[in-house]
CSV table of C-alpha atoms and ligand atoms in Angstrom, one decimal:
chain,number,residue,atom,x,y,z
A,895,MET,CA,80.1,88.0,104.8
A,896,SER,CA,83.4,89.7,104.0
A,897,LEU,CA,86.1,89.1,106.8
A,898,THR,CA,86.9,92.9,107.5
A,899,GLN,CA,84.0,94.7,109.0
A,900,THR,CA,82.2,96.2,106.3
A,901,THR,CA,78.8,98.7,106.3
A,902,ASN,CA,78.4,97.6,102.4
A,903,PRO,CA,76.4,94.5,102.3
A,904,ALA,CA,77.9,91.8,100.2
A,905,PRO,CA,76.1,90.9,97.2
A,906,ALA,CA,74.1,87.9,97.3
A,907,SER,CA,77.2,85.1,96.7
A,908,PRO,CA,76.9,83.4,93.5
A,909,VAL,CA,77.9,79.3,93.3
A,910,SER,CA,81.5,79.9,92.6
A,911,PRO,CA,82.5,82.8,93.2
A,912,ALA,CA,85.5,84.5,91.5
A,913,VAL,CA,88.7,84.4,93.8
A,914,PRO,CA,91.1,87.5,92.7
A,915,PHE,CA,94.8,87.5,94.5
A,916,LEU,CA,93.9,91.1,95.1
A,917,ASP,CA,90.9,93.1,95.9
A,918,LEU,CA,91.7,96.6,95.3
A,919,ARG,CA,89.0,97.9,94.8
A,920,ALA,CA,86.4,96.3,97.6
A,921,GLN,CA,89.3,97.9,100.0
A,922,GLN,CA,88.4,101.5,98.0
A,923,ALA,CA,84.9,100.5,98.6
A,924,ARG,CA,85.6,100.8,102.3
A,925,ILE,CA,87.9,103.9,102.7
A,926,GLY,CA,87.3,105.8,99.6
A,927,PRO,CA,85.9,108.8,101.5
A,928,GLU,CA,88.9,109.1,103.8
A,929,MET,CA,90.9,108.6,100.8
A,930,ARG,CA,89.4,111.4,98.8
A,931,ARG,CA,89.6,113.7,101.5
A,932,ARG,CA,93.1,113.1,102.3
A,933,ILE,CA,93.9,113.3,98.5
A,934,ASP,CA,92.2,116.4,98.2
A,935,ALA,CA,94.2,117.9,100.7
A,936,VAL,CA,97.4,117.2,98.9
A,937,MET,CA,95.3,119.2,95.6
A,938,ASP,CA,94.6,121.7,98.0
A,939,HIS,CA,98.2,122.6,99.5
A,940,CYS,CA,100.2,121.4,96.1
A,941,GLN,CA,103.3,120.6,98.3
A,942,PHE,CA,103.8,117.3,96.3
A,943,VAL,CA,107.3,116.5,97.6
A,944,LEU,CA,108.2,116.3,101.1
A,945,GLY,CA,104.5,117.8,102.2
A,946,PRO,CA,102.9,117.7,105.4
A,947,GLU,CA,101.3,114.0,104.6
A,948,VAL,CA,105.3,112.6,104.5
A,949,VAL,CA,105.9,114.3,107.5
A,950,GLU,CA,102.6,112.9,109.7
A,951,LEU,CA,103.1,109.7,107.6
A,952,GLU,CA,106.6,109.3,109.5
A,953,ALA,CA,105.8,110.3,113.0
A,954,GLU,CA,102.7,107.2,112.3
A,955,LEU,CA,104.9,104.6,110.7
A,956,ALA,CA,107.6,105.2,113.2
A,957,ARG,CA,105.2,105.0,116.2
A,958,ARG,CA,103.5,101.7,114.9
A,959,ALA,CA,106.8,100.0,114.6
A,960,GLY,CA,108.1,101.3,117.6
A,961,ALA,CA,111.1,103.0,116.2
A,962,ALA,CA,112.6,106.0,117.1
A,963,HIS,CA,113.0,107.0,113.5
A,964,CYS,CA,111.0,106.6,110.1
A,965,VAL,CA,112.8,107.9,106.8
A,966,SER,CA,110.3,107.7,103.9
A,967,VAL,CA,111.7,107.0,100.5
A,968,SER,CA,110.6,106.1,97.1
A,969,SER,CA,110.2,102.3,96.9
A,970,GLY,CA,111.4,99.3,99.4
A,971,THR,CA,114.3,98.8,96.7
A,972,ASP,CA,115.4,101.9,97.5
A,973,ALA,CA,115.0,101.6,101.1
A,974,LEU,CA,117.8,98.8,100.4
A,975,LEU,CA,119.8,101.2,98.6
A,976,ILE,CA,119.7,104.0,100.8
A,977,ALA,CA,120.4,101.6,103.8
A,978,MET,CA,123.8,100.0,102.1
A,979,MET,CA,124.7,103.4,100.6
A,980,ALA,CA,124.6,104.6,104.2
A,981,GLU,CA,127.3,102.0,105.5
A,982,ASP,CA,129.3,102.7,102.4
A,983,ILE,CA,128.6,98.9,101.3
A,984,GLY,CA,130.7,98.4,98.2
A,985,PRO,CA,133.7,96.3,96.3
A,986,GLY,CA,135.0,93.3,98.3
A,987,ASP,CA,132.0,93.4,100.9
A,988,ALA,CA,130.2,90.2,101.4
A,989,VAL,CA,126.3,90.7,101.8
A,990,PHE,CA,124.5,87.4,103.1
A,991,LEU,CA,121.2,87.1,101.8
A,992,PRO,CA,118.2,84.4,101.5
A,993,ALA,CA,118.4,82.4,98.5
A,994,PHE,CA,114.6,82.4,98.6
A,995,THR,CA,113.0,85.9,98.3
A,996,TYR,CA,112.2,88.8,96.1
A,997,THR,CA,115.2,89.9,93.3
A,998,ALA,CA,115.5,93.2,94.9
A,999,THR,CA,117.4,92.0,98.2
A,1000,ALA,CA,120.1,90.9,95.9
A,1001,GLU,CA,120.0,93.2,93.1
A,1002,VAL,CA,121.2,96.0,95.7
A,1003,PRO,CA,124.6,94.7,96.8
A,1004,LEU,CA,125.1,94.2,93.4
A,1005,LEU,CA,124.2,97.6,92.2
A,1006,LEU,CA,126.8,99.0,94.6
A,1007,ARG,CA,129.6,96.2,93.5
A,1008,ALA,CA,129.4,94.1,96.6
A,1009,THR,CA,129.1,90.6,96.6
A,1010,PRO,CA,125.2,88.5,97.6
A,1011,VAL,CA,126.4,85.5,99.4
A,1012,PHE,CA,123.4,83.3,99.1
A,1013,VAL,CA,122.0,81.5,102.5
A,1014,ASP,CA,119.6,78.3,102.3
A,1015,ILE,CA,116.4,78.3,104.1
A,1016,ASP,CA,114.3,77.0,106.9
A,1017,PRO,CA,112.3,73.9,105.4
A,1018,SER,CA,109.3,74.4,107.4
A,1019,THR,CA,109.0,78.7,107.8
A,1020,PHE,CA,111.3,79.3,104.7
A,1021,GLN,CA,112.7,81.9,106.4
A,1022,ILE,CA,117.0,82.4,106.9
A,1023,ASP,CA,118.5,79.2,107.7
A,1024,VAL,CA,120.8,80.6,110.0
A,1025,SER,CA,122.8,77.4,110.7
A,1026,ASP,CA,123.8,77.8,106.9
A,1027,LEU,CA,123.9,81.3,107.8
A,1028,GLU,CA,126.8,81.0,110.2
A,1029,ALA,CA,128.4,78.1,107.5
A,1030,LYS,CA,128.2,80.8,104.8
A,1031,VAL,CA,130.2,83.5,107.0
A,1032,ALA,CA,132.5,80.9,108.1
A,1033,ALA,CA,133.7,80.0,104.4
A,1034,VAL,CA,133.7,84.1,103.4
A,1035,ARG,CA,136.1,84.3,105.8
A,1036,ALA,CA,138.2,81.1,105.4
A,1037,GLY,CA,137.7,82.5,101.8
A,1038,GLY,CA,139.8,85.4,103.0
A,1039,ARG,CA,138.8,87.3,99.4
A,1040,LEU,CA,135.6,89.2,101.0
A,1041,ARG,CA,134.9,91.0,104.3
A,1042,PRO,CA,131.6,90.0,106.0
A,1043,ARG,CA,129.8,93.6,106.4
A,1044,ALA,CA,126.5,92.7,106.6
A,1045,VAL,CA,123.0,90.2,106.7
A,1046,ILE,CA,119.7,91.2,105.0
A,1047,GLY,CA,117.2,89.2,106.5
A,1048,VAL,CA,114.3,88.9,105.4
A,1049,ASP,CA,110.6,88.5,106.8
A,1050,LEU,CA,109.3,86.0,104.0
A,1051,PHE,CA,105.7,86.1,103.5
A,1052,GLY,CA,104.9,88.4,106.2
A,1053,GLN,CA,106.6,86.4,108.8
A,1054,PRO,CA,109.6,87.5,111.4
A,1055,ALA,CA,113.0,85.9,110.5
A,1056,ASP,CA,115.0,84.7,113.6
A,1057,TRP,CA,116.1,88.0,114.7
A,1058,PRO,CA,117.3,87.0,117.7
A,1059,ALA,CA,119.8,84.3,116.3
A,1060,ILE,CA,120.3,86.6,113.1
A,1061,THR,CA,121.2,89.2,115.4
A,1062,ALA,CA,123.4,87.3,117.6
A,1063,LEU,CA,125.6,86.3,115.0
A,1064,ALA,CA,126.1,89.3,113.1
A,1065,GLU,CA,127.4,90.7,116.2
A,1066,ARG,CA,129.7,87.9,116.6
A,1067,HIS,CA,131.3,88.6,113.1
A,1068,GLY,CA,131.2,92.5,113.5
A,1069,MET,CA,128.2,92.7,111.1
A,1070,MET,CA,125.4,95.2,110.6
A,1071,THR,CA,121.8,94.0,109.8
A,1072,ILE,CA,119.4,94.9,107.6
A,1073,ASP,CA,116.0,93.6,108.2
A,1074,ASP,CA,114.2,93.3,104.7
A,1075,CYS,CA,110.4,93.8,105.9
A,1076,ALA,CA,108.9,94.9,102.6
A,1077,GLN,CA,106.1,91.9,103.3
A,1078,ALA,CA,105.9,92.0,107.1
A,1079,PHE,CA,105.2,95.1,108.0
A,1080,GLY,CA,102.5,95.1,110.9
A,1081,ALA,CA,103.8,92.1,112.1
A,1082,ALA,CA,105.3,91.2,115.7
A,1083,LEU,CA,107.9,89.0,117.3
A,1084,HIS,CA,108.2,88.3,120.9
A,1085,GLY,CA,105.1,90.9,121.2
A,1086,ARG,CA,107.4,93.2,119.9
A,1087,PRO,CA,106.5,94.9,116.6
A,1088,LEU,CA,109.0,94.4,113.3
A,1089,GLY,CA,111.0,98.0,112.6
A,1090,THR,CA,113.7,97.6,115.4
A,1091,GLN,CA,115.0,93.9,115.3
A,1092,ALA,CA,117.8,95.0,112.8
A,1093,ASP,CA,120.2,97.9,112.1
A,1094,CYS,CA,117.4,98.9,110.2
A,1095,THR,CA,114.7,97.6,108.5
A,1096,ALA,CA,113.3,98.7,105.3
A,1097,ILE,CA,109.8,98.3,104.3
A,1098,SER,CA,107.5,98.9,100.7
A,1099,PHE,CA,104.2,100.2,100.1
A,1100,PHE,CA,104.4,98.5,96.6
A,1101,PRO,CA,100.0,98.1,96.0
A,1102,SER,CA,100.0,94.0,96.7
A,1103,LYS,CA,101.7,94.6,100.1
A,1104,PRO,CA,100.0,94.5,103.1
A,1105,LEU,CA,100.3,98.5,103.6
A,1106,GLY,CA,100.3,99.4,99.7
A,1107,GLY,CA,100.2,102.5,98.3
A,1108,TYR,CA,98.9,103.7,94.9
A,1109,GLY,CA,102.2,103.3,93.3
A,1110,ASP,CA,105.8,103.0,94.7
A,1111,GLY,CA,107.2,103.9,97.8
A,1112,GLY,CA,109.3,102.5,100.9
A,1113,ALA,CA,110.5,103.5,103.9
A,1114,LEU,CA,113.4,102.6,106.5
A,1115,PHE,CA,113.2,102.5,109.9
A,1116,THR,CA,116.4,103.0,112.6
A,1117,GLN,CA,116.9,103.7,116.1
A,1118,SER,CA,120.2,105.6,115.3
A,1119,ALA,CA,119.6,109.3,114.9
A,1120,GLU,CA,122.7,109.6,112.8
A,1121,ARG,CA,121.8,106.8,110.4
A,1122,ALA,CA,118.7,108.5,109.7
A,1123,ALA,CA,120.1,111.6,109.3
A,1124,LEU,CA,122.1,110.2,106.5
A,1125,TYR,CA,119.0,108.6,105.2
A,1126,ARG,CA,117.3,112.2,105.0
A,1127,SER,CA,120.8,113.3,102.9
A,1128,LEU,CA,120.8,110.2,100.6
A,1129,ARG,CA,117.3,110.3,99.5
A,1130,THR,CA,117.7,113.8,98.0
A,1131,HIS,CA,121.1,113.8,96.5
A,1132,GLY,CA,123.1,113.5,99.4
A,1133,GLU,CA,122.4,117.1,100.5
A,1134,GLY,CA,123.7,118.7,103.9
A,1135,GLN,CA,121.9,120.8,106.2
A,1136,LEU,CA,121.4,123.3,103.2
A,1137,ARG,CA,119.7,122.8,99.9
A,1138,TYR,CA,122.2,122.9,97.1
A,1139,ASP,CA,125.4,121.9,99.8
A,1140,VAL,CA,126.0,118.7,98.4
A,1141,GLN,CA,127.9,116.2,100.8
A,1142,ARG,CA,127.4,112.7,99.5
A,1143,ILE,CA,126.7,111.1,96.5
A,1144,GLY,CA,122.8,110.1,97.2
A,1145,ILE,CA,119.7,109.5,94.9
A,1146,ASN,CA,116.0,111.3,93.8
A,1147,GLY,CA,115.0,108.7,96.4
A,1148,ARG,CA,111.8,110.4,97.9
A,1149,LEU,CA,108.2,109.4,98.7
A,1150,ASP,CA,105.4,111.9,97.1
A,1151,THR,CA,103.1,113.3,99.3
A,1152,LEU,CA,100.2,112.3,97.3
A,1153,GLN,CA,101.6,108.4,98.3
A,1154,ALA,CA,101.5,109.6,101.8
A,1155,ALA,CA,98.5,110.9,101.7
A,1156,VAL,CA,97.0,107.4,100.4
A,1157,LEU,CA,99.1,105.6,103.3
A,1158,LEU,CA,97.5,107.5,106.0
A,1159,ALA,CA,94.1,106.9,105.0
A,1160,LYS,CA,94.8,102.8,104.4
A,1161,LEU,CA,96.4,102.9,108.1
A,1162,THR,CA,93.2,104.1,109.4
A,1163,ALA,CA,91.7,100.2,108.1
A,1164,PHE,CA,95.5,98.6,108.4
A,1165,ASP,CA,94.6,97.4,111.8
A,1166,ALA,CA,91.6,95.8,111.0
A,1167,GLU,CA,93.0,94.0,108.1
A,1168,ILE,CA,95.9,92.3,109.3
A,1169,ALA,CA,93.5,90.5,111.8
A,1170,ALA,CA,91.3,89.9,108.7
A,1171,ARG,CA,94.4,88.5,107.1
A,1172,GLU,CA,95.1,86.1,109.9
A,1173,ARG,CA,91.3,85.0,110.0
A,1174,VAL,CA,91.9,84.2,105.8
A,1175,ALA,CA,94.9,82.1,107.3
A,1176,ARG,CA,93.2,80.4,109.9
A,1177,HIS,CA,90.6,79.5,107.8
A,1178,TYR,CA,92.7,77.7,105.2
A,1179,ASP,CA,95.0,76.2,107.9
A,1180,ARG,CA,91.4,74.2,109.4
A,1181,ARG,CA,90.5,73.3,106.2
A,1182,LEU,CA,93.5,72.5,103.9
A,1183,GLY,CA,96.5,71.7,107.3
A,1184,ASN,CA,95.3,67.5,106.8
A,1185,LEU,CA,95.8,67.9,102.8
A,1186,LEU,CA,99.1,69.8,102.3
A,1187,GLN,CA,101.4,71.5,104.1
A,1188,THR,CA,99.8,74.9,105.2
A,1189,PRO,CA,102.2,77.5,106.5
A,1190,VAL,CA,104.2,76.6,109.5
A,1191,ARG,CA,104.0,79.5,112.4
A,1192,VAL,CA,107.4,80.9,113.4
A,1193,PRO,CA,107.2,80.8,117.3
A,1194,GLU,CA,106.1,83.6,119.4
A,1195,SER,CA,105.2,85.8,116.4
A,1196,GLU,CA,102.0,87.6,114.7
A,1197,ALA,CA,102.2,87.7,111.2
A,1198,ALA,CA,101.3,90.0,108.5
A,1199,TRP,CA,100.3,87.2,106.0
A,1200,ALA,CA,101.6,89.1,102.5
A,1201,VAL,CA,101.6,85.6,101.0
A,1202,TYR,CA,99.8,82.7,102.0
A,1203,ALA,CA,102.3,80.3,100.5
A,1204,VAL,CA,101.2,76.2,100.9
A,1205,LEU,CA,103.7,73.1,99.8
A,1206,LEU,CA,102.5,70.3,97.7
A,1207,PRO,CA,104.3,67.0,97.1
A,1208,ASP,CA,105.7,67.6,94.4
A,1209,GLY,CA,105.7,69.9,90.9
A,1210,LEU,CA,103.2,67.9,88.8
A,1211,THR,CA,100.5,67.9,91.8
A,1212,ARG,CA,101.3,71.2,91.7
A,1213,GLU,CA,100.7,72.3,88.5
A,1214,ARG,CA,97.6,70.0,88.5
A,1215,VAL,CA,96.0,72.3,91.5
A,1216,GLN,CA,96.6,75.3,90.1
A,1217,ALA,CA,95.1,74.2,86.5
A,1218,ALA,CA,92.1,73.1,89.0
A,1219,CYS,CA,92.3,76.8,90.0
A,1220,LYS,CA,92.2,78.6,87.1
A,1221,ALA,CA,89.4,76.5,85.3
A,1222,HIS,CA,87.6,77.5,88.6
A,1223,GLY,CA,88.4,81.3,89.1
A,1224,VAL,CA,90.8,81.1,91.7
A,1225,ALA,CA,93.8,82.8,91.0
A,1226,THR,CA,97.1,81.3,92.7
A,1227,ALA,CA,100.8,82.4,92.1
A,1228,ILE,CA,104.3,81.1,93.0
A,1229,TYR,CA,106.9,83.2,94.8
A,1230,TYR,CA,109.1,82.4,94.0
A,1231,PRO,CA,109.6,79.7,90.7
A,1232,LYS,CA,113.5,80.1,90.9
A,1233,PRO,CA,115.7,80.9,93.7
A,1234,LEU,CA,117.7,84.0,93.3
A,1235,HIS,CA,121.1,82.0,93.0
A,1236,HIS,CA,119.8,80.5,89.8
A,1237,GLN,CA,118.6,83.8,88.0
A,1238,PRO,CA,120.4,84.2,85.2
A,1239,ALA,CA,121.7,87.7,86.4
A,1240,TYR,CA,122.4,86.0,89.6
A,1241,ALA,CA,124.3,82.9,88.8
A,1242,GLY,CA,127.7,84.5,87.7
A,1243,HIS,CA,127.7,85.5,91.3
A,1244,HIS,CA,127.1,82.2,92.8
A,1245,THR,CA,130.0,79.8,94.0
A,1246,GLY,CA,127.6,77.1,92.4
A,1247,GLU,CA,126.9,75.3,95.5
A,1248,SER,CA,123.9,73.6,96.0
A,1249,LEU,CA,121.3,75.6,98.3
A,1250,PRO,CA,119.2,72.1,97.9
A,1251,VAL,CA,116.2,73.3,100.3
A,1252,SER,CA,115.4,76.7,98.4
A,1253,GLU,CA,116.0,74.5,94.9
A,1254,ASP,CA,113.1,71.9,96.3
A,1255,VAL,CA,110.7,74.3,98.0
A,1256,ALA,CA,111.0,76.4,94.4
A,1257,THR,CA,109.3,73.4,92.7
A,1258,ARG,CA,106.3,72.7,94.8
A,1259,ILE,CA,105.4,76.2,96.7
A,1260,MET,CA,102.1,77.8,95.7
A,1261,ALA,CA,100.2,80.9,97.1
A,1262,LEU,CA,96.7,81.4,97.3
A,1263,PRO,CA,94.9,84.4,97.8
A,1264,ILE,CA,95.0,86.4,101.0
A,1265,HIS,CA,93.7,89.5,101.5
A,1266,PRO,CA,90.8,91.6,103.5
A,1267,ASP,CA,87.8,91.8,101.2
A,1268,LEU,CA,87.5,88.2,100.7
A,1269,THR,CA,84.3,86.2,102.2
A,1270,VAL,CA,84.1,83.2,103.8
A,1271,ASP,CA,82.0,82.0,100.5
A,1272,GLN,CA,85.4,82.4,98.6
A,1273,LEU,CA,87.5,81.1,100.7
A,1274,ASP,CA,85.4,77.8,101.3
A,1275,HIS,CA,85.4,78.0,97.4
A,1276,VAL,CA,89.5,78.0,96.9
A,1277,CYS,CA,89.4,75.2,99.4
A,1278,ASP,CA,86.8,72.9,98.1
A,1279,VAL,CA,88.8,73.4,94.6
A,1280,VAL,CA,92.3,72.3,96.0
A,1281,ALA,CA,90.6,69.5,98.3
A,1282,GLY,CA,89.0,68.3,94.9
A,1283,ALA,CA,92.2,68.6,92.6
A,1284,LEU,CA,94.3,66.5,95.6
A,1285,ALA,CA,91.2,64.2,96.3
A,1286,HIS,CA,90.3,63.5,92.6
A,1287,PRO,CA,93.8,63.6,90.3
A,1288,ALA,CA,92.5,61.9,87.3
A,1289,GLN,CA,89.6,64.5,86.7
A,1290,ALA,CA,91.9,67.3,87.3
A,1291,ARG,CA,94.6,66.8,85.4
A,1292,PRO,CA,95.8,69.9,82.6
A,1293,ALA,CA,96.2,68.3,79.5
A,1294,ARG,CA,99.8,67.6,78.6
A,1295,ALA,CA,101.6,67.9,75.7
B,378,LIG,C1,108.4,93.9,97.5
B,378,LIG,C2,109.7,93.5,98.2
B,378,LIG,C3,111.0,94.2,97.7
B,378,LIG,C4,110.9,95.7,97.0
B,378,LIG,O1,109.9,96.6,97.2
B,378,LIG,P1,109.8,97.3,96.0
B,378,LIG,O2,109.0,98.7,97.2
B,378,LIG,O3,109.1,96.9,95.1
B,378,LIG,O4,110.9,98.3,95.5
B,378,LIG,C5,112.1,94.0,98.5
B,378,LIG,N1,112.1,93.1,99.4
B,378,LIG,C6,111.5,92.0,99.4
B,378,LIG,C7,111.3,90.5,100.2
B,378,LIG,C8,109.6,92.3,99.0
B,378,LIG,O5,109.0,91.5,98.8
């Protein structure tokens, strides 16, 4: 049976079920009627920009995050952009961020002509390494060319970064903190939902995220009324209290009403889906934990498993396991094949120094399917294939040139 409580009986399971990385159709089968009701309501009132669903969604997200303010925006990337525009981050400013993350985290400071400073990650949790962060801040200070302005912590794969340590360090150095929570809405640290750990928190509704829309979208959380007002202004061309009163340079960065309607429908299933993702993670932990490195839990946290990434002993083994998965209908993915300081677009902005953990992890990491509609049969199939490829290297070795 499916790991979410579903009223639709699952079809008889085939011998080798194909296991997709994501199954938005299965999700639609569970929440279709509510989704259609929500979309029809927007079609009826026709307020496609900043309609009532946007207001309702912001209130509901703020409640869930335990945040004073939520401002919805056009994407997770625009959430980061607006957050940094609001602080006037720009030329001469150093923005510290992990080298092992999605490209958007580094792209935004560069769009604003600030300087990203890449920080290595912890080898067990893959989250930003706070001792390396301390070293990188000290190096920027010693260099005297850049002003340390902000730290972007990323809650990678749905687990929280070490926020107490990050915020303490940022405070010591007079920097603001941004939580890139694009992969982790719904996660918690020390019993508190993510959303208030940093000065502002950015989330994404890209369809593959745990809370995904049917297109692009994102949101910002903050405890500061001033920041929230700035975010609202910046997402609408920098307008002031009155329309066509342009106070500052902004962007067109609003969330569509239709996306808000979709997200409100999705939220009715969200808690059960986060619980289902946790059950999938535990199933993998149980069956694969002795064979390879399964995700190490961040202490005193609850994850929102956007990605379940395992670490293989080396790159060749990863290739072999991935090939076996492909041959048996199991989707896999590599997040991320290259740390950001090695990306052609960013390498020129890096000191050239090695970030050994990020570089090593990129060669060995592999993500397995994790979504709320995986059945126990599908999970067992994934585990059988992975275990088989690790146990019988010769049979599963891909043809090599
Ligand atoms: C997805 C993602 C983003 C960007 O979100 P979009 O909504 O796709 O713009 C930023 N940071 C991280 C870590 C992400 O995973």
